[in-house]
Short mmCIF file of C-alpha atoms in Angstrom, two decimals:
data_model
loop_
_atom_site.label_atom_id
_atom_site.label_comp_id
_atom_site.label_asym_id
_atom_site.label_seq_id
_atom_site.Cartn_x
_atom_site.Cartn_y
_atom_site.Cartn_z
CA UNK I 1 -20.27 -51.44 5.15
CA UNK I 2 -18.47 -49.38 2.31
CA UNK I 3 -15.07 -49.19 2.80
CA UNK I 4 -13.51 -45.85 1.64
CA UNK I 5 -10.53 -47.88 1.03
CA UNK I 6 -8.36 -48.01 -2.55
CA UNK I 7 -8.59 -51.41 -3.82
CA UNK I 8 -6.31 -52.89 -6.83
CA UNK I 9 -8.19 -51.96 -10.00
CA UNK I 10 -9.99 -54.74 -11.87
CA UNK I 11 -9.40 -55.41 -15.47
CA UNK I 12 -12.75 -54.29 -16.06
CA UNK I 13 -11.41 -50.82 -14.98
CA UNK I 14 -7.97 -51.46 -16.05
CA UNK I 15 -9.37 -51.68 -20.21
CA UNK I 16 -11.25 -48.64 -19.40
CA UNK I 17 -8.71 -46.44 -18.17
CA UNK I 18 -6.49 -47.75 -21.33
CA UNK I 19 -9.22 -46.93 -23.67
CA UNK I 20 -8.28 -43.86 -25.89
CA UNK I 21 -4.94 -45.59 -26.44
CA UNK I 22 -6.83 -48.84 -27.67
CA UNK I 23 -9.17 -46.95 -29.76
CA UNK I 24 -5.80 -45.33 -31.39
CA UNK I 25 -4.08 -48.60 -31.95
CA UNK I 26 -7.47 -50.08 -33.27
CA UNK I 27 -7.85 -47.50 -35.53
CA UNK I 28 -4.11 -48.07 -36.87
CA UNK I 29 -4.71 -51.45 -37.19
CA UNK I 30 -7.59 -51.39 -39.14
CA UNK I 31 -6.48 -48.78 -41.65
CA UNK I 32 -8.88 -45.92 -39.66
CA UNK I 33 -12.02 -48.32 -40.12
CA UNK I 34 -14.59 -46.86 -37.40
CA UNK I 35 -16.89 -49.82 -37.16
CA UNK I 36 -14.22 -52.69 -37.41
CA UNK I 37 -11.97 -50.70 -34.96
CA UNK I 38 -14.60 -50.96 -32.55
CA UNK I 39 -15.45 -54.51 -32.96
CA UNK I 40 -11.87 -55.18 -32.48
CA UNK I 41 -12.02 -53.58 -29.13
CA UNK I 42 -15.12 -54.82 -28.35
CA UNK I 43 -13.62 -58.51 -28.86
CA UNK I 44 -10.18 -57.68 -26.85
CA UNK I 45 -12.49 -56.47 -23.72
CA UNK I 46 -14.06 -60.24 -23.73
CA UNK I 47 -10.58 -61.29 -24.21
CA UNK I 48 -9.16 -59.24 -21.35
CA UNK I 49 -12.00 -59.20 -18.91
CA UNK I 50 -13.76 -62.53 -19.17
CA UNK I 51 -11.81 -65.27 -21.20
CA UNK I 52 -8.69 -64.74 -20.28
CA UNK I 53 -8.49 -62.88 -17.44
CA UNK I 54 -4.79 -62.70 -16.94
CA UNK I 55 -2.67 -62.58 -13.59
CA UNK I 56 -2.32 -58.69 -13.48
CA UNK I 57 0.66 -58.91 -11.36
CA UNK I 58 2.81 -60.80 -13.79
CA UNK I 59 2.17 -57.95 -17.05
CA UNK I 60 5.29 -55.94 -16.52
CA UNK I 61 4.49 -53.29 -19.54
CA UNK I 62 0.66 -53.19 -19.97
CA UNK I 63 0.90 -51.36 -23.21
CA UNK I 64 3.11 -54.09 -24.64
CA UNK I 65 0.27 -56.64 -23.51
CA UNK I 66 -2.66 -54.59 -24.81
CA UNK I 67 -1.12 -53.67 -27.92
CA UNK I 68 -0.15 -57.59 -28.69
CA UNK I 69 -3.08 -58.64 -27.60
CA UNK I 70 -5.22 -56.58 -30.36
CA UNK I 71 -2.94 -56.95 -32.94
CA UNK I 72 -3.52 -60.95 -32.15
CA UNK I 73 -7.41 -60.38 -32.21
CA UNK I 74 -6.86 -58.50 -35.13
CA UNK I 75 -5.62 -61.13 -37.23
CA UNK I 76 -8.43 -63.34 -35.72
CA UNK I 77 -10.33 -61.24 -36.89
CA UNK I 78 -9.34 -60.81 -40.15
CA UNK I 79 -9.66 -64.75 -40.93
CA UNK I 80 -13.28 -64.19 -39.96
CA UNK I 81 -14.17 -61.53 -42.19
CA UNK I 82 -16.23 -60.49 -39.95
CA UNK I 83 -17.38 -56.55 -41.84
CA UNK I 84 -20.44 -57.88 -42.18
CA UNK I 85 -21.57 -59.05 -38.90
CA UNK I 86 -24.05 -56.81 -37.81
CA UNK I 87 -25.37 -55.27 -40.92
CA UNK I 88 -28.59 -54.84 -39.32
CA UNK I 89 -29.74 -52.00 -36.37
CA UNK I 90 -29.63 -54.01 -33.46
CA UNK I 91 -31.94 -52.96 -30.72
CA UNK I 92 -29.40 -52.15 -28.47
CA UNK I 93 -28.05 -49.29 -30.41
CA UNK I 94 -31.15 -47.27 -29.95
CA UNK I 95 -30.78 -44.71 -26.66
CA UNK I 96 -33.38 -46.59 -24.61
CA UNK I 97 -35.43 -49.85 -24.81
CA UNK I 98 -38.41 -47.80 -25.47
CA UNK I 99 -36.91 -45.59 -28.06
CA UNK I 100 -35.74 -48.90 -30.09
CA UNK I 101 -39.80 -50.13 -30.00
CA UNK I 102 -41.08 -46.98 -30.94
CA UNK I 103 -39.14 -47.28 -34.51
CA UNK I 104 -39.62 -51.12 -35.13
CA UNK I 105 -42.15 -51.99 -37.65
CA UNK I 106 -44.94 -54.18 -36.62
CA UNK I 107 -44.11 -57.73 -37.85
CA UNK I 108 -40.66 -57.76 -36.43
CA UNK I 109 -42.13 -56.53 -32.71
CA UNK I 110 -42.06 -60.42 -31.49
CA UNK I 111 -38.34 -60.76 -32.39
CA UNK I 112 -37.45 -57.56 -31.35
CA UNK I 113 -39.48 -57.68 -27.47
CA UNK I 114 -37.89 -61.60 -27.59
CA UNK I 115 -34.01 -59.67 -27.98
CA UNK I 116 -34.80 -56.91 -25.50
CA UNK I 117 -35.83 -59.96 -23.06
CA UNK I 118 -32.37 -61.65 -23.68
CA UNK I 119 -30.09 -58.60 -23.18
CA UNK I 120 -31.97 -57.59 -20.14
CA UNK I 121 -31.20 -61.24 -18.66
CA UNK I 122 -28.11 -60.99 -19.99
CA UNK I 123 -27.37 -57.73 -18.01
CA UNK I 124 -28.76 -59.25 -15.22
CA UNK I 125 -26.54 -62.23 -14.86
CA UNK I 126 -23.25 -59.95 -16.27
CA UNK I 127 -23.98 -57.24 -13.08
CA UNK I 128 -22.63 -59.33 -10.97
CA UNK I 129 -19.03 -59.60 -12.65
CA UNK I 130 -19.02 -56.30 -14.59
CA UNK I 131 -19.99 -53.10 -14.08
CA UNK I 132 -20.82 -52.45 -17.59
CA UNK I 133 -23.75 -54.44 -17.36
CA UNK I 134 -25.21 -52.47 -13.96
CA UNK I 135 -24.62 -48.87 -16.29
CA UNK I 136 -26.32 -50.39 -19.11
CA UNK I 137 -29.20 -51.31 -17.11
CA UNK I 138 -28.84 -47.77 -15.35
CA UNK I 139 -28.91 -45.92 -18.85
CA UNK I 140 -31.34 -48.52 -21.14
CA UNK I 141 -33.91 -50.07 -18.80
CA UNK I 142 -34.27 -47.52 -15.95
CA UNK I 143 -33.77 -44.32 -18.33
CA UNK I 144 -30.88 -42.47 -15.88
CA UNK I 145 -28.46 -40.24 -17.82
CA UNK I 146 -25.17 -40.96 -18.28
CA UNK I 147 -24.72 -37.49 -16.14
CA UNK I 148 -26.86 -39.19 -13.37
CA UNK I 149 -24.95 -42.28 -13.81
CA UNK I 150 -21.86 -40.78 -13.30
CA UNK I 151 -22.66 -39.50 -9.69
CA UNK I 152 -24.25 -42.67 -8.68
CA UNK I 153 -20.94 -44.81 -9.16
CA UNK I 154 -18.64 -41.82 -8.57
CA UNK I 155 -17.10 -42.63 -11.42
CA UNK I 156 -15.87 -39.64 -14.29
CA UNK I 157 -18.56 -38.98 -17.26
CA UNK I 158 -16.25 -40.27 -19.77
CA UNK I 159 -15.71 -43.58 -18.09
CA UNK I 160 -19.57 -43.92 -17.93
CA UNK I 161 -19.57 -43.17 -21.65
CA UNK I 162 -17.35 -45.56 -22.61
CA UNK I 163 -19.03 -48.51 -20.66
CA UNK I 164 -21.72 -47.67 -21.56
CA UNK I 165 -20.41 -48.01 -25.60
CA UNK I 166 -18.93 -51.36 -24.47
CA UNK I 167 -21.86 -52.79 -22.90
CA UNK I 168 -24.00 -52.26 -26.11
CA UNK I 169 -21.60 -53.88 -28.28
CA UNK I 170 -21.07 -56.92 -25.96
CA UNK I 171 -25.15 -57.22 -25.98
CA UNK I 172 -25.06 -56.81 -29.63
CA UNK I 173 -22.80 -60.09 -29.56
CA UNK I 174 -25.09 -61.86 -26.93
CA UNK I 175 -27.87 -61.79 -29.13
CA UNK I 176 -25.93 -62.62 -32.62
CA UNK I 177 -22.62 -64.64 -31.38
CA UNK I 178 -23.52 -65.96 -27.49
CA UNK I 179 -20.50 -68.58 -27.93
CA UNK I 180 -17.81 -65.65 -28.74
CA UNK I 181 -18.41 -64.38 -25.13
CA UNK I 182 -17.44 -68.12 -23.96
CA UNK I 183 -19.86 -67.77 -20.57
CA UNK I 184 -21.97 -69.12 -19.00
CA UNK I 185 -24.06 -65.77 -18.96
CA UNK I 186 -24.29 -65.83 -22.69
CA UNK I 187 -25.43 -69.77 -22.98
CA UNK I 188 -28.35 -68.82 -20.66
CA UNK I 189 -29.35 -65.73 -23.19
CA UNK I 190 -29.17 -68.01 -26.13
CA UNK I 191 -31.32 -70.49 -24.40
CA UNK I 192 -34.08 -67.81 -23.46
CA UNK I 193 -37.34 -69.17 -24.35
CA UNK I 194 -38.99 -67.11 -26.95
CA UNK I 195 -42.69 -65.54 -26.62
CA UNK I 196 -45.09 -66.19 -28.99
CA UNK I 197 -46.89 -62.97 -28.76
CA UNK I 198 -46.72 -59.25 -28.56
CA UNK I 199 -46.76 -56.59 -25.40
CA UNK I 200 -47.43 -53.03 -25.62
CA UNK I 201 -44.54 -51.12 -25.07
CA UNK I 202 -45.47 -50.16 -20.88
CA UNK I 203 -46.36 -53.93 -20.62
CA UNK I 204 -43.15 -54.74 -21.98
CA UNK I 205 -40.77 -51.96 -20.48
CA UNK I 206 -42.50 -52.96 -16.63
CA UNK I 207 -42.20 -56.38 -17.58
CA UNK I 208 -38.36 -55.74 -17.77
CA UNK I 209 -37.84 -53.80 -14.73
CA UNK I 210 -39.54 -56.50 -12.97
CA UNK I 211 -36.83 -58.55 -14.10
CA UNK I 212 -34.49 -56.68 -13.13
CA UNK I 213 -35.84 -56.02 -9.87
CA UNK I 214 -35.94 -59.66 -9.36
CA UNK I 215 -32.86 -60.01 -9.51
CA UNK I 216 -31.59 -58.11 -6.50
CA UNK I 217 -29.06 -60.24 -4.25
CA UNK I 218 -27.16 -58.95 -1.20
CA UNK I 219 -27.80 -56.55 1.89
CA UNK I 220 -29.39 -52.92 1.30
CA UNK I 221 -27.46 -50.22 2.04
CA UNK I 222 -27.90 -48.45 5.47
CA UNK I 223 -28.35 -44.80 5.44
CA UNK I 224 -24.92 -44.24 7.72
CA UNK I 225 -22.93 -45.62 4.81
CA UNK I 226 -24.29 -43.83 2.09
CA UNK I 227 -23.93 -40.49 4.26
CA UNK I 228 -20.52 -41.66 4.31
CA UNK I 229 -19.90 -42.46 0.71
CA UNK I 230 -20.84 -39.70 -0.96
CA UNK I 231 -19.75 -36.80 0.44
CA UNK I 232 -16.63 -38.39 0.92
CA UNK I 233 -13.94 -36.04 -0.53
CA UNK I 234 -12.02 -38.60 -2.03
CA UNK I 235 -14.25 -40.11 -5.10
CA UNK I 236 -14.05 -43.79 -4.72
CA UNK I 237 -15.84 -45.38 -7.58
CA UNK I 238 -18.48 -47.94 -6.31
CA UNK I 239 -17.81 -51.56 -6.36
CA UNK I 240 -19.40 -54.02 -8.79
CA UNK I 241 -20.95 -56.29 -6.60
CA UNK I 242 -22.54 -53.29 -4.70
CA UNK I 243 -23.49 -51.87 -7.45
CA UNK I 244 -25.17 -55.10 -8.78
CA UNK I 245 -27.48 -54.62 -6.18
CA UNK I 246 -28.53 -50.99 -5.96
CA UNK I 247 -29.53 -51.28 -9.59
CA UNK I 248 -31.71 -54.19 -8.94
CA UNK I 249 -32.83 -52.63 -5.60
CA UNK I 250 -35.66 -49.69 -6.33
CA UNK I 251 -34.87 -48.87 -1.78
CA UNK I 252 -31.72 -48.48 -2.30
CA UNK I 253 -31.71 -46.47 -5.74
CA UNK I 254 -34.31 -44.31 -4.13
CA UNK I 255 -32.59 -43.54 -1.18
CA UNK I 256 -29.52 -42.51 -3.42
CA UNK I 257 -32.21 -40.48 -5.55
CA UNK I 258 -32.86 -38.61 -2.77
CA UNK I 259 -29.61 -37.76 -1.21
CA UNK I 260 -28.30 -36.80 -5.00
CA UNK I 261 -31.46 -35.08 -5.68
CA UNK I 262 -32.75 -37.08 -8.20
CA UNK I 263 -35.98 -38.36 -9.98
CA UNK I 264 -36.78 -41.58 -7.88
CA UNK I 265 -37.18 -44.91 -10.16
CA UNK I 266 -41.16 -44.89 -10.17
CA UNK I 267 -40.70 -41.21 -11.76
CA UNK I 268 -39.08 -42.46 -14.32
CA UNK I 269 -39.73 -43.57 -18.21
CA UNK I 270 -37.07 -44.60 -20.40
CA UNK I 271 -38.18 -41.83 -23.07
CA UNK I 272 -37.90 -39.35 -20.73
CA UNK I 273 -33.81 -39.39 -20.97
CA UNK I 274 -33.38 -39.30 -24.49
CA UNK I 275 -31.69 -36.82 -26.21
CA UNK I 276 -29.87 -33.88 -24.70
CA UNK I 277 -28.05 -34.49 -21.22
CA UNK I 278 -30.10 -32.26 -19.04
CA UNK I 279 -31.86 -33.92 -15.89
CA UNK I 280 -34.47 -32.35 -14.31
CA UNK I 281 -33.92 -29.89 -11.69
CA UNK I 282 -37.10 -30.83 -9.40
CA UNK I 283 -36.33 -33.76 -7.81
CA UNK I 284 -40.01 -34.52 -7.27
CA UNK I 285 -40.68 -35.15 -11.66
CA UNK I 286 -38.80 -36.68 -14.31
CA UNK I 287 -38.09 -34.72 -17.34
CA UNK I 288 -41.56 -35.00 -19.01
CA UNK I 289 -42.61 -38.01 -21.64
CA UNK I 290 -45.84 -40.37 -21.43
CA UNK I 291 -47.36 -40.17 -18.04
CA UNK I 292 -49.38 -43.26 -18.54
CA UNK I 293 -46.10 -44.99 -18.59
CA UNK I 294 -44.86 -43.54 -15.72
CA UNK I 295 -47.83 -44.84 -14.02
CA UNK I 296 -47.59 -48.05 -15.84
CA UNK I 297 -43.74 -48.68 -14.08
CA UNK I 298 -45.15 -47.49 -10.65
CA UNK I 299 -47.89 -50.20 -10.49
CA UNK I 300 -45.14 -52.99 -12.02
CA UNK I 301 -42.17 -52.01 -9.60
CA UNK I 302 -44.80 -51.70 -6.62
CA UNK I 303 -45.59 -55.34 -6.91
#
């Protein structure tokens, strides 16, 4: 059952709620450079959240932590000169998955569909310890806006747009630096076996959701407890493992379509969400884009 219950924040949630002031002391520390600031705090999340993971309950002034522990990183990251690590676009900047194929030239397309396979297994096997992972498959593989996002995990906008920021980056480093993540999440994307072919785009993008779909562990929700979680009048944000599933789970998504009044998976296209932040207002449609593609996803997710 979901327990309406507080529990002690993670330190998933714990970085997030800190982030404005890290993006501040980032951009102090790197003399108000936008792109290093952010890799800085993209490296002190993996710090925070996955290598170190420190005992919460002994950090007396968090501030004092967060603030030594990026100006640590930031030397680190100094001796690595690091500026030009990602000179190129990585796929995982575009808006969706599909939006990224649509503007990759031809004889890259096998490297490109070989990356989008790694970050979506990547996201797969990251759900189940971060939440990040579970908004980035919401927002680039199942083509939800961050709006939409937002009322599915109860969660404020902002906090959706910042994992959402996160997330890319820390795919971005699966796919160029797997061993800076130190898991065993990112050894598994480096060792993805690589395709020695093409897909069309629909091929591709239902090949993807299949994955995903695949990848569903844990109990559906019953109707009783979603009745009871979202109309709730306190927002409690859902939990990570729970979310790991409904993302993976096209029942339980749909049944939280419906009570939000929302597109339902098989409506959707990744190119339908791009641009402004406007869902539909018929539940029934998505927001327009390539039908065939829409009917591509139905027959994939169906099997």
């Amino acid at each position: 059952m979901l327990k309406l219950l507080k529990i002690s924040p993670s330190h998933e949630d714990l970085f997030i709620g800190h982030y404005q002031r890290l993006l501040g002391w980032s951009l102090q520390l790197t003399e108000h450079d936008r792109d290093l600031a952010e890799d800085l705090l993209h490296d002190a999340f993996i710090h925070f959240t996955t290598l170190t993971q420190p005992n919460l309950k002994t950090i007396q002034n968090l501030d004092g932590y967060f603030y030594g522990m990026l100006r640590n990183l930031h030397l680190s990251q100094e001796r690595r000169s690091s500026r030009g690590r990602f000179q190129q676009l990585s796929i995982v900047e575009y808006e969706s998955a599909a939006t990224g194929l649509k503007t990759i030239d031809a004889r890259d397309l096998i490297r490109v569909q070989d990356d989008l396979r790694r970050v979506c297994h990547y996201a797969c096997a990251r759900k189940e310890k971060a939440k990040l992972a579970s908004v980035l498959i919401l927002r680039f593989f199942h083509g939800y806006y961050p709006s939409e996002i937002a009322r599915i995990l109860r969660s404020p906008r902002p906090a959706v747009d910042k994992w959402l920021q996160i997330a890319r980056a820390e795919a971005k480093l699966a796919l160029t630096r797997p061993t800076a993540l130190g898991s065993r999440d990112a050894r598994e994307t480096a060792e993805f076996l690589p395709a020695s072919f093409a897909r069309t785009t629909d091929d591709l993008l239902n090949e993807l959701r299949h994955t995903i779909l695949q990848t569903r562990r844990g109990e559906c929700l019953e109707l009783g407890e979603l009745d009871e979680f979202y109309p709730a009048s306190e927002a409690v944000p859902m939990h990570c493992e729970r979310l790991s599933h409904v993302v993976s789970c096209e029942d339980c998504l749909d049944e939280i379509n419906k009570m939000l009044k929302l597109p339902t998976l098989s409506d959707r296209y990744p190119t339908d969400s791009i641009g402004k932040d406007s869902p539909p207002k018929n539940p029934s449609g998505g927001a327009g884009g390539d039908a065939g593609g829409r009917d591509a996803a139905k027959t994939a997710v169906s099997k």
